[in-house]
PDB file of C-alpha atoms in Angstrom:
ATOM      1  CA  MET A 818     119.275 188.373  88.573  1.00 41.00           C
ATOM      2  CA  ALA A 819     117.748 191.183  90.629  1.00 43.00           C
ATOM      3  CA  ALA A 820     115.158 190.239  93.219  1.00 49.00           C
ATOM      4  CA  LYS A 821     112.711 192.645  91.605  1.00 50.00           C
ATOM      5  CA  ASP A 822     112.925 190.625  88.386  1.00 53.00           C
ATOM      6  CA  LEU A 823     112.166 187.457  90.320  1.00 58.00           C
ATOM      7  CA  TYR A 824     109.051 188.444  92.216  1.00 60.00           C
ATOM      8  CA  GLU A 825     107.577 190.204  89.181  1.00 69.00           C
ATOM      9  CA  LYS A 826     107.768 186.988  87.139  1.00 80.00           C
ATOM     10  CA  ASP A 827     104.674 184.798  87.009  1.00 87.00           C
ATOM     11  CA  PHE A 828     106.213 181.345  86.783  1.00 89.00           C
ATOM     12  CA  TYR A 829     102.771 179.718  86.510  1.00 90.00           C
ATOM     13  CA  LYS A 830     101.993 181.801  83.429  1.00 91.00           C
ATOM     14  CA  ILE A 831     105.390 181.011  81.922  1.00 91.00           C
ATOM     15  CA  LEU A 832     104.687 177.280  82.226  1.00 90.00           C
ATOM     16  CA  GLY A 833     101.038 177.690  81.279  1.00 92.00           C
ATOM     17  CA  VAL A 834      99.611 175.976  84.375  1.00 92.00           C
ATOM     18  CA  ASP A 835      97.096 176.923  87.037  1.00 91.00           C
ATOM     19  CA  LYS A 836      98.360 178.121  90.425  1.00 89.00           C
ATOM     20  CA  LYS A 837      96.701 175.090  91.982  1.00 89.00           C
ATOM     21  CA  ALA A 838      98.321 172.653  89.540  1.00 90.00           C
ATOM     22  CA  SER A 839      99.653 169.444  91.064  1.00 92.00           C
ATOM     23  CA  ALA A 840     103.316 168.458  90.916  1.00 90.00           C
ATOM     24  CA  ASP A 841     102.498 165.860  88.243  1.00 90.00           C
ATOM     25  CA  GLU A 842     100.666 168.433  86.113  1.00 91.00           C
ATOM     26  CA  ILE A 843     103.609 170.821  86.357  1.00 91.00           C
ATOM     27  CA  LYS A 844     106.060 168.068  85.424  1.00 91.00           C
ATOM     28  CA  LYS A 845     103.938 166.940  82.461  1.00 91.00           C
ATOM     29  CA  LYS A 846     103.601 170.501  81.151  1.00 91.00           C
ATOM     30  CA  TYR A 847     107.342 171.157  81.528  1.00 90.00           C
ATOM     31  CA  ARG A 848     108.227 167.992  79.629  1.00 89.00           C
ATOM     32  CA  SER A 849     105.922 168.994  76.778  1.00 89.00           C
ATOM     33  CA  LEU A 850     107.398 172.495  76.553  1.00 89.00           C
ATOM     34  CA  ALA A 851     110.977 171.296  76.941  1.00 85.00           C
ATOM     35  CA  ARG A 852     110.590 168.900  74.019  1.00 84.00           C
ATOM     36  CA  ASP A 853     109.241 171.668  71.751  1.00 85.00           C
ATOM     37  CA  LEU A 854     111.661 174.377  72.875  1.00 83.00           C
ATOM     38  CA  HIS A 855     114.844 172.343  73.358  1.00 79.00           C
ATOM     39  CA  PRO A 856     117.877 174.113  71.814  1.00 74.00           C
ATOM     40  CA  ASP A 857     118.876 170.930  69.960  1.00 70.00           C
ATOM     41  CA  LYS A 858     115.581 171.103  68.086  1.00 75.00           C
ATOM     42  CA  ASN A 859     115.660 174.881  67.468  1.00 74.00           C
ATOM     43  CA  GLN A 860     119.305 175.684  66.832  1.00 71.00           C
ATOM     44  CA  GLY A 861     119.835 179.302  65.865  1.00 71.00           C
ATOM     45  CA  ASP A 862     116.448 180.512  67.112  1.00 77.00           C
ATOM     46  CA  SER A 863     117.450 182.839  69.963  1.00 78.00           C
ATOM     47  CA  ALA A 864     113.836 183.651  70.877  1.00 81.00           C
ATOM     48  CA  LEU A 865     112.977 179.997  71.485  1.00 83.00           C
ATOM     49  CA  GLU A 866     116.264 179.484  73.341  1.00 80.00           C
ATOM     50  CA  ASP A 867     115.348 182.342  75.686  1.00 82.00           C
ATOM     51  CA  LYS A 868     111.902 180.840  76.181  1.00 88.00           C
ATOM     52  CA  PHE A 869     113.474 177.448  76.973  1.00 85.00           C
ATOM     53  CA  LYS A 870     115.624 179.089  79.651  1.00 86.00           C
ATOM     54  CA  ALA A 871     112.580 180.845  81.105  1.00 87.00           C
ATOM     55  CA  VAL A 872     110.612 177.582  81.194  1.00 88.00           C
ATOM     56  CA  SER A 873     113.537 175.784  82.867  1.00 88.00           C
ATOM     57  CA  GLU A 874     113.833 178.588  85.426  1.00 86.00           C
ATOM     58  CA  ALA A 875     110.101 178.393  86.209  1.00 87.00           C
ATOM     59  CA  TYR A 876     110.189 174.611  86.539  1.00 89.00           C
ATOM     60  CA  ASP A 877     113.207 174.819  88.862  1.00 86.00           C
ATOM     61  CA  ILE A 878     111.062 176.803  91.309  1.00 87.00           C
ATOM     62  CA  LEU A 879     107.659 175.154  90.904  1.00 89.00           C
ATOM     63  CA  SER A 880     108.981 171.573  90.938  1.00 89.00           C
ATOM     64  CA  ASP A 881     110.517 172.093  94.393  1.00 86.00           C
ATOM     65  CA  SER A 882     107.793 172.137  97.063  1.00 86.00           C
ATOM     66  CA  LYS A 883     109.811 174.335  99.439  1.00 84.00           C
ATOM     67  CA  LYS A 884     110.825 176.844  96.775  1.00 85.00           C
ATOM     68  CA  ARG A 885     107.280 176.900  95.438  1.00 86.00           C
ATOM     69  CA  ALA A 886     105.799 177.643  98.872  1.00 83.00           C
ATOM     70  CA  GLU A 887     108.247 180.513  99.464  1.00 82.00           C
ATOM     71  CA  TYR A 888     107.605 181.877  95.983  1.00 81.00           C
ATOM     72  CA  ASP A 889     103.818 181.710  96.411  1.00 83.00           C
ATOM     73  CA  GLU A 890     103.999 183.486  99.763  1.00 79.00           C
ATOM     74  CA  ALA A 891     106.164 186.355  98.631  1.00 74.00           C
ATOM     75  CA  ARG A 892     104.449 186.650  95.252  1.00 75.00           C
ATOM     76  CA  SER A 893     101.068 187.032  96.983  1.00 75.00           C
ATOM     77  CA  TYR A 894     102.317 190.158  98.794  1.00 65.00           C
ATOM     78  CA  PHE A 895     103.637 191.555  95.557  1.00 64.00           C
ATOM     79  CA  GLU A 896     100.255 191.050  93.864  1.00 63.00           C
ATOM     80  CA  ARG A 897      98.420 192.740  96.771  1.00 60.00           C
ATOM     81  CA  GLY A 898     100.375 195.954  96.451  1.00 54.00           C
ATOM     82  CA  GLY A 899     103.921 194.910  95.959  1.00 50.00           C
ATOM     83  CA  PHE A 900     107.042 195.814  97.782  1.00 48.00           C
ATOM     84  CA  ARG A 901     110.184 197.547  96.691  1.00 46.00           C
ATOM     85  CA  ALA A 902     113.756 197.275  97.757  1.00 40.00           C
ATOM     86  CA  PRO A 903     114.524 199.118 101.031  1.00 39.00           C
ATOM     87  CA  GLN A 904     116.317 202.421 100.669  1.00 39.00           C
ATOM     88  CA  GLY A 905     119.220 203.089 102.976  1.00 38.00           C
ATOM     89  CA  GLY A 906     118.933 199.663 104.617  1.00 39.00           C
ATOM     90  CA  GLY A 907     115.462 200.347 106.147  1.00 37.00           C
ATOM     91  CA  GLN A 908     112.267 198.322 106.019  1.00 38.00           C
ATOM     92  CA  ASN A 909     110.306 200.790 103.844  1.00 38.00           C
ATOM     93  CA  PHE A 910     108.181 198.560 101.668  1.00 39.00           C
ATOM     94  CA  GLN A 911     105.460 199.841  99.425  1.00 40.00           C
ATOM     95  CA  GLY A 912     102.116 198.781 100.873  1.00 40.00           C
ATOM     96  CA  GLY A 913     103.268 198.416 104.482  1.00 41.00           C
ATOM     97  CA  ASP A 914     105.923 197.042 106.825  1.00 42.00           C
ATOM     98  CA  PHE A 915     106.389 193.310 106.285  1.00 42.00           C
ATOM     99  CA  SER A 916     109.225 192.902 108.773  1.00 41.00           C
ATOM    100  CA  ASP A 917     107.134 190.671 111.040  1.00 40.00           C
ATOM    101  CA  ILE A 918     106.039 188.463 108.172  1.00 41.00           C
ATOM    102  CA  PHE A 919     109.556 187.964 106.865  1.00 44.00           C
ATOM    103  CA  GLY A 920     111.214 187.638 110.244  1.00 42.00           C
ATOM    104  CA  GLY A 921     112.735 191.104 110.198  1.00 42.00           C
ATOM    105  CA  GLY A 922     114.608 190.466 106.971  1.00 43.00           C
ATOM    106  CA  ASN A 923     114.454 191.731 103.441  1.00 48.00           C
ATOM    107  CA  PRO A 924     111.651 189.960 101.532  1.00 49.00           C
ATOM    108  CA  GLN A 925     113.837 190.048  98.442  1.00 49.00           C
ATOM    109  CA  ASP A 926     116.058 187.511 100.175  1.00 53.00           C
ATOM    110  CA  ILE A 927     113.315 184.929  99.713  1.00 53.00           C
ATOM    111  CA  PHE A 928     113.653 185.216  95.961  1.00 51.00           C
ATOM    112  CA  ALA A 929     117.416 185.387  96.075  1.00 51.00           C
ATOM    113  CA  ASN A 930     117.501 182.228  98.178  1.00 55.00           C
ATOM    114  CA  LEU A 931     115.349 180.427  95.631  1.00 54.00           C
ATOM    115  CA  PHE A 932     118.221 180.714  93.192  1.00 49.00           C
ATOM    116  CA  GLY A 933     120.946 179.719  95.608  1.00 50.00           C
ATOM    117  CA  GLY A 934     122.149 183.218  96.394  1.00 48.00           C
ATOM    118  CA  GLY A 935     121.889 185.571  99.312  1.00 45.00           C
ATOM    119  CA  GLY A 936     120.453 188.801  97.940  1.00 46.00           C
ATOM    120  CA  ARG A 937     123.192 191.402  97.922  1.00 49.00           C
ATOM    121  CA  ARG A 938     125.539 189.318 100.023  1.00 55.00           C
ATOM    122  CA  GLY A 939     127.683 188.373  97.046  1.00 61.00           C
ATOM    123  CA  PRO A 940     127.713 186.972  93.516  1.00 77.00           C
ATOM    124  CA  ARG A 941     125.391 184.063  92.782  1.00 81.00           C
ATOM    125  CA  LYS A 942     125.752 180.909  90.756  1.00 83.00           C
ATOM    126  CA  GLY A 943     123.810 180.523  87.545  1.00 85.00           C
ATOM    127  CA  SER A 944     120.491 178.693  87.446  1.00 85.00           C
ATOM    128  CA  ASP A 945     120.337 174.932  87.198  1.00 88.00           C
ATOM    129  CA  LEU A 946     119.067 173.619  83.869  1.00 89.00           C
ATOM    130  CA  GLN A 947     117.177 170.436  83.059  1.00 89.00           C
ATOM    131  CA  THR A 948     116.976 168.219  80.010  1.00 91.00           C
ATOM    132  CA  GLU A 949     115.967 164.657  79.126  1.00 92.00           C
ATOM    133  CA  ALA A 950     117.678 161.679  77.499  1.00 94.00           C
ATOM    134  CA  THR A 951     116.570 158.206  76.430  1.00 95.00           C
ATOM    135  CA  ILE A 952     118.741 155.133  76.993  1.00 96.00           C
ATOM    136  CA  THR A 953     118.287 151.439  76.273  1.00 97.00           C
ATOM    137  CA  PHE A 954     117.337 148.914  78.949  1.00 97.00           C
ATOM    138  CA  LYS A 955     120.789 147.340  78.664  1.00 96.00           C
ATOM    139  CA  GLU A 956     122.472 150.734  79.150  1.00 96.00           C
ATOM    140  CA  SER A 957     120.388 151.318  82.273  1.00 96.00           C
ATOM    141  CA  VAL A 958     121.607 148.010  83.721  1.00 96.00           C
ATOM    142  CA  PHE A 959     125.303 148.229  82.846  1.00 95.00           C
ATOM    143  CA  GLY A 960     125.740 152.011  82.693  1.00 95.00           C
ATOM    144  CA  THR A 961     126.763 154.181  79.764  1.00 96.00           C
ATOM    145  CA  THR A 962     128.122 157.588  78.798  1.00 95.00           C
ATOM    146  CA  LEU A 963     125.826 160.195  77.262  1.00 95.00           C
ATOM    147  CA  ASP A 964     127.239 162.550  74.659  1.00 93.00           C
ATOM    148  CA  LEU A 965     124.912 165.540  74.418  1.00 91.00           C
ATOM    149  CA  LYS A 966     124.984 168.807  72.507  1.00 88.00           C
ATOM    150  CA  LEU A 967     123.237 171.550  74.448  1.00 85.00           C
ATOM    151  CA  ASN A 968     123.129 175.328  74.311  1.00 81.00           C
ATOM    152  CA  THR A 969     123.409 176.306  77.973  1.00 73.00           C
ATOM    153  CA  ASP A 970     125.006 179.745  77.728  1.00 70.00           C
ATOM    154  CA  GLY A 971     123.476 181.236  74.585  1.00 69.00           C
ATOM    155  CA  ASN A 972     126.723 180.904  72.636  1.00 74.00           C
ATOM    156  CA  GLY A 973     125.763 177.891  70.585  1.00 77.00           C
ATOM    157  CA  PRO A 974     125.677 174.143  71.246  1.00 84.00           C
ATOM    158  CA  GLN A 975     128.460 172.641  73.320  1.00 86.00           C
ATOM    159  CA  SER A 976     129.394 168.994  73.792  1.00 90.00           C
ATOM    160  CA  ILE A 977     128.574 167.614  77.223  1.00 91.00           C
ATOM    161  CA  SER A 978     129.572 164.169  78.429  1.00 93.00           C
ATOM    162  CA  ALA A 979     127.612 162.609  81.297  1.00 94.00           C
ATOM    163  CA  ARG A 980     128.233 159.256  82.948  1.00 95.00           C
ATOM    164  CA  VAL A 981     125.142 157.143  83.664  1.00 95.00           C
ATOM    165  CA  PRO A 982     125.832 154.737  86.559  1.00 94.00           C
ATOM    166  CA  ALA A 983     124.877 151.071  86.365  1.00 93.00           C
ATOM    167  CA  GLY A 984     121.457 150.103  87.680  1.00 94.00           C
ATOM    168  CA  VAL A 985     119.560 153.370  87.150  1.00 94.00           C
ATOM    169  CA  ASN A 986     115.770 153.280  86.986  1.00 93.00           C
ATOM    170  CA  ASP A 987     113.428 154.914  84.517  1.00 93.00           C
ATOM    171  CA  GLY A 988     112.848 158.526  85.629  1.00 92.00           C
ATOM    172  CA  ALA A 989     116.159 158.818  87.492  1.00 93.00           C
ATOM    173  CA  LYS A 990     118.052 162.113  87.351  1.00 93.00           C
ATOM    174  CA  ILE A 991     121.788 162.566  87.052  1.00 93.00           C
ATOM    175  CA  ARG A 992     123.632 165.816  87.728  1.00 93.00           C
ATOM    176  CA  VAL A 993     126.449 167.273  85.681  1.00 93.00           C
ATOM    177  CA  LYS A 994     128.175 169.907  87.792  1.00 92.00           C
ATOM    178  CA  GLY A 995     128.973 173.248  86.219  1.00 90.00           C
ATOM    179  CA  LYS A 996     126.991 172.714  83.008  1.00 89.00           C
ATOM    180  CA  GLY A 997     124.003 174.903  83.877  1.00 86.00           C
ATOM    181  CA  ALA A 998     123.372 178.562  83.065  1.00 85.00           C
ATOM    182  CA  PRO A 999     126.299 180.960  83.599  1.00 86.00           C
ATOM    183  CA  GLY A1000     126.372 183.180  86.684  1.00 83.00           C
ATOM    184  CA  GLU A1001     128.578 185.661  88.513  1.00 83.00           C
ATOM    185  CA  ALA A1002     129.884 182.966  90.870  1.00 85.00           C
ATOM    186  CA  GLY A1003     130.090 180.305  88.181  1.00 87.00           C
ATOM    187  CA  PRO A1004     127.588 178.218  86.250  1.00 88.00           C
ATOM    188  CA  GLY A1005     124.806 176.183  87.784  1.00 89.00           C
ATOM    189  CA  ASP A1006     124.372 172.461  87.265  1.00 91.00           C
ATOM    190  CA  LEU A1007     122.659 170.436  84.549  1.00 92.00           C
ATOM    191  CA  PHE A1008     120.121 167.781  85.561  1.00 93.00           C
ATOM    192  CA  ILE A1009     119.331 165.025  83.064  1.00 94.00           C
ATOM    193  CA  GLU A1010     116.140 162.993  83.491  1.00 93.00           C
ATOM    194  CA  LEU A1011     116.529 159.503  82.059  1.00 95.00           C
ATOM    195  CA  HIS A1012     113.895 157.538  80.138  1.00 95.00           C
ATOM    196  CA  VAL A1013     114.594 153.814  79.738  1.00 96.00           C
ATOM    197  CA  LYS A1014     113.314 151.978  76.660  1.00 96.00           C
ATOM    198  CA  PRO A1015     111.592 148.666  77.465  1.00 96.00           C
ATOM    199  CA  HIS A1016     113.464 145.490  76.487  1.00 96.00           C
ATOM    200  CA  ALA A1017     111.830 142.920  74.216  1.00 95.00           C
ATOM    201  CA  THR A1018     112.609 140.053  76.618  1.00 95.00           C
ATOM    202  CA  PHE A1019     113.890 141.298  79.968  1.00 97.00           C
ATOM    203  CA  SER A1020     112.289 143.485  82.614  1.00 97.00           C
ATOM    204  CA  ARG A1021     113.245 144.331  86.180  1.00 96.00           C
ATOM    205  CA  LYS A1022     111.864 144.392  89.691  1.00 95.00           C
ATOM    206  CA  GLY A1023     114.192 146.166  92.051  1.00 93.00           C
ATOM    207  CA  GLU A1024     117.640 144.721  91.361  1.00 95.00           C
ATOM    208  CA  ASN A1025     116.268 141.429  89.977  1.00 96.00           C
ATOM    209  CA  LEU A1026     116.020 140.784  86.252  1.00 97.00           C
ATOM    210  CA  LEU A1027     112.848 139.043  85.057  1.00 97.00           C
ATOM    211  CA  LEU A1028     112.514 136.675  82.097  1.00 96.00           C
ATOM    212  CA  THR A1029     109.666 134.476  80.835  1.00 97.00           C
ATOM    213  CA  LEU A1030     110.954 131.180  79.395  1.00 97.00           C
ATOM    214  CA  PRO A1031     108.790 129.214  76.934  1.00 96.00           C
ATOM    215  CA  VAL A1032     109.024 125.408  77.405  1.00 96.00           C
ATOM    216  CA  THR A1033     107.332 122.492  75.690  1.00 94.00           C
ATOM    217  CA  PHE A1034     104.789 120.211  77.320  1.00 92.00           C
ATOM    218  CA  ALA A1035     107.278 117.346  77.111  1.00 93.00           C
ATOM    219  CA  GLU A1036     110.020 119.370  78.837  1.00 95.00           C
ATOM    220  CA  ALA A1037     107.664 120.425  81.612  1.00 95.00           C
ATOM    221  CA  ALA A1038     106.276 116.919  82.096  1.00 93.00           C
ATOM    222  CA  LEU A1039     109.514 114.929  81.860  1.00 94.00           C
ATOM    223  CA  GLY A1040     112.027 117.536  83.071  1.00 95.00           C
ATOM    224  CA  ALA A1041     114.966 118.994  81.146  1.00 96.00           C
ATOM    225  CA  ASP A1042     118.147 121.052  81.330  1.00 96.00           C
ATOM    226  CA  LEU A1043     117.529 124.256  79.395  1.00 96.00           C
ATOM    227  CA  LYS A1044     119.794 127.053  78.225  1.00 96.00           C
ATOM    228  CA  VAL A1045     118.587 130.509  79.225  1.00 96.00           C
ATOM    229  CA  PRO A1046     119.962 133.761  77.713  1.00 95.00           C
ATOM    230  CA  THR A1047     121.249 136.506  80.000  1.00 95.00           C
ATOM    231  CA  LEU A1048     121.385 140.246  79.446  1.00 94.00           C
ATOM    232  CA  SER A1049     125.193 140.150  79.282  1.00 91.00           C
ATOM    233  CA  GLY A1050     125.024 137.864  76.225  1.00 90.00           C
ATOM    234  CA  ASP A1051     126.065 134.472  77.564  1.00 93.00           C
ATOM    235  CA  ASP A1052     123.792 131.554  78.459  1.00 95.00           C
ATOM    236  CA  VAL A1053     123.136 129.833  81.776  1.00 96.00           C
ATOM    237  CA  THR A1054     121.656 126.361  82.238  1.00 96.00           C
ATOM    238  CA  VAL A1055     118.590 125.853  84.430  1.00 95.00           C
ATOM    239  CA  ARG A1056     117.237 122.476  85.470  1.00 95.00           C
ATOM    240  CA  LEU A1057     113.521 121.947  84.956  1.00 95.00           C
ATOM    241  CA  ALA A1058     112.161 119.312  87.318  1.00 96.00           C
ATOM    242  CA  ALA A1059     109.694 116.750  85.974  1.00 95.00           C
ATOM    243  CA  GLY A1060     106.135 117.973  86.417  1.00 94.00           C
ATOM    244  CA  THR A1061     106.993 121.688  86.452  1.00 95.00           C
ATOM    245  CA  PRO A1062     103.787 123.739  86.008  1.00 94.00           C
ATOM    246  CA  THR A1063     103.480 126.934  84.053  1.00 95.00           C
ATOM    247  CA  GLY A1064     104.146 129.971  86.254  1.00 96.00           C
ATOM    248  CA  ARG A1065     106.912 128.291  88.297  1.00 96.00           C
ATOM    249  CA  VAL A1066     109.771 130.741  88.985  1.00 97.00           C
ATOM    250  CA  LEU A1067     113.379 129.542  88.802  1.00 96.00           C
ATOM    251  CA  ARG A1068     116.117 131.646  90.403  1.00 96.00           C
ATOM    252  CA  VAL A1069     119.607 132.113  88.965  1.00 96.00           C
ATOM    253  CA  LYS A1070     121.591 133.774  91.736  1.00 95.00           C
ATOM    254  CA  GLY A1071     123.884 136.689  90.999  1.00 94.00           C
ATOM    255  CA  ARG A1072     122.782 137.215  87.389  1.00 95.00           C
ATOM    256  CA  GLY A1073     120.628 140.258  88.067  1.00 95.00           C
ATOM    257  CA  ILE A1074     121.498 143.950  88.310  1.00 95.00           C
ATOM    258  CA  LYS A1075     124.616 145.079  90.127  1.00 92.00           C
ATOM    259  CA  LYS A1076     124.036 148.365  91.905  1.00 88.00           C
ATOM    260  CA  GLY A1077     126.800 149.342  94.278  1.00 84.00           C
ATOM    261  CA  THR A1078     127.393 146.408  96.611  1.00 88.00           C
ATOM    262  CA  VAL A1079     123.971 144.868  95.860  1.00 91.00           C
ATOM    263  CA  ILE A1080     123.672 142.170  93.194  1.00 94.00           C
ATOM    264  CA  GLY A1081     120.250 140.917  92.168  1.00 95.00           C
ATOM    265  CA  ASP A1082     119.176 137.583  90.682  1.00 97.00           C
ATOM    266  CA  LEU A1083     117.715 136.443  87.385  1.00 97.00           C
ATOM    267  CA  LEU A1084     114.143 135.215  87.927  1.00 97.00           C
ATOM    268  CA  VAL A1085     112.951 132.875  85.180  1.00 97.00           C
ATOM    269  CA  THR A1086     109.198 132.263  84.909  1.00 97.00           C
ATOM    270  CA  VAL A1087     108.230 129.011  83.161  1.00 97.00           C
ATOM    271  CA  GLU A1088     105.526 129.250  80.502  1.00 96.00           C
ATOM    272  CA  VAL A1089     104.373 125.921  79.072  1.00 95.00           C
ATOM    273  CA  GLN A1090     103.538 126.313  75.385  1.00 93.00           C
ATOM    274  CA  VAL A1091     100.514 124.565  73.852  1.00 90.00           C
ATOM    275  CA  PRO A1092     100.827 123.928  70.102  1.00 88.00           C
ATOM    276  CA  ARG A1093      98.114 125.561  68.039  1.00 88.00           C
ATOM    277  CA  ARG A1094      97.950 122.646  65.628  1.00 90.00           C
ATOM    278  CA  VAL A1095      98.785 118.977  66.142  1.00 88.00           C
ATOM    279  CA  GLU A1096      98.750 116.302  63.431  1.00 91.00           C
ATOM    280  CA  GLY A1097     100.331 113.058  62.386  1.00 93.00           C
ATOM    281  CA  LYS A1098     102.351 111.085  64.910  1.00 92.00           C
ATOM    282  CA  ALA A1099     102.238 113.936  67.420  1.00 90.00           C
ATOM    283  CA  GLU A1100      98.441 113.843  67.388  1.00 90.00           C
ATOM    284  CA  GLU A1101      98.436 110.072  67.805  1.00 92.00           C
ATOM    285  CA  ALA A1102     100.856 110.334  70.727  1.00 91.00           C
ATOM    286  CA  ILE A1103      98.686 112.895  72.484  1.00 89.00           C
ATOM    287  CA  LYS A1104      95.558 110.769  71.989  1.00 92.00           C
ATOM    288  CA  ALA A1105      97.435 107.809  73.447  1.00 92.00           C
ATOM    289  CA  PHE A1106      98.491 109.936  76.391  1.00 90.00           C
ATOM    290  CA  ALA A1107      94.892 111.064  76.934  1.00 88.00           C
ATOM    291  CA  GLN A1108      93.687 107.458  76.997  1.00 91.00           C
ATOM    292  CA  ALA A1109      96.474 106.405  79.349  1.00 90.00           C
ATOM    293  CA  THR A1110      95.582 109.139  81.839  1.00 87.00           C
ATOM    294  CA  ALA A1111      91.784 109.050  81.442  1.00 88.00           C
ATOM    295  CA  ASP A1112      91.298 107.664  84.956  1.00 89.00           C
ATOM    296  CA  HIS A1113      92.996 110.717  86.499  1.00 86.00           C
ATOM    297  CA  ASP A1114      90.560 113.617  86.933  1.00 86.00           C
ATOM    298  CA  ILE A1115      92.694 116.729  87.288  1.00 84.00           C
ATOM    299  CA  ARG A1116      89.625 118.859  88.114  1.00 87.00           C
ATOM    300  CA  ALA A1117      88.183 116.695  90.893  1.00 88.00           C
ATOM    301  CA  GLU A1118      89.764 118.636  93.750  1.00 88.00           C
ATOM    302  CA  PHE A1119      88.967 121.934  92.022  1.00 88.00           C
ATOM    303  CA  ILE A1120      85.258 121.062  91.716  1.00 90.00           C
ATOM    304  CA  THR A1121      85.065 119.865  95.310  1.00 90.00           C
ATOM    305  CA  LYS A1122      86.502 123.159  96.559  1.00 90.00           C
ATOM    306  CA  ALA A1123      84.204 125.150  94.295  1.00 92.00           C
ATOM    307  CA  LYS A1124      81.134 123.433  95.714  1.00 90.00           C
ATOM    308  CA  SER A1125      82.163 123.575  99.349  1.00 85.00           C
TER     309      SER A1125
END
């Protein structure tokens, strides 16, 4: 792509954001456009495919703080009178001599560098492209392989396989080398942003897996050995000590997330369940328990502290 084409493009207008837009605003707008314009959703519509490429190109620049700053600087000179390519290797720019501003170099190099090239120094790689994919919580923990169909070169959808490593977080990006837009020196890369679906039972904090375990009043009061499910499908046994309160955290070492050489733990939070309805012998037993423990005021210390 010629440098002239680069500095004449208004990437803010292409994305539909203000020049003062924050990084989060730019990211949110790109995601919205990418979902609507994605080639998988608009197969055969060349106009929308071209617009998707333009949006991806704009986001590649504006999402990188360094590239964005260089683009803003050079674009401002273009808007104040512009500059044209030097003729015969000189510094003859329309609107004045900008050699001091650009360190004695060709201002077009700024735009060429934004796309990984070096102006007229040689052929450049194609632009990097970005897309999104959703995986399950279990796939994020153990890893998976994504099989995507994307139109990256304008010649129709192609199958792309991407390995997702174990232990990735929501919002992580993986790179697939050589699957970006085509270029004179070879294609760019494809970046895939991952979205992890929440699990119905498990969550994570760092490399630890978190689980809330419901227990009965009797189990908490008298103690028990309880089977606890794990994300891998098997069960582990945890020992509940007599008198365990709700909120107590039990640790099962080594049953968390394995990420490289780091292995997390499974943290089990006890939640004592109170029955919504009690009748018959169960009700009689609870009334007997209440009478047997009537002399013990569990709120005495609490009230003393509250009044101190």
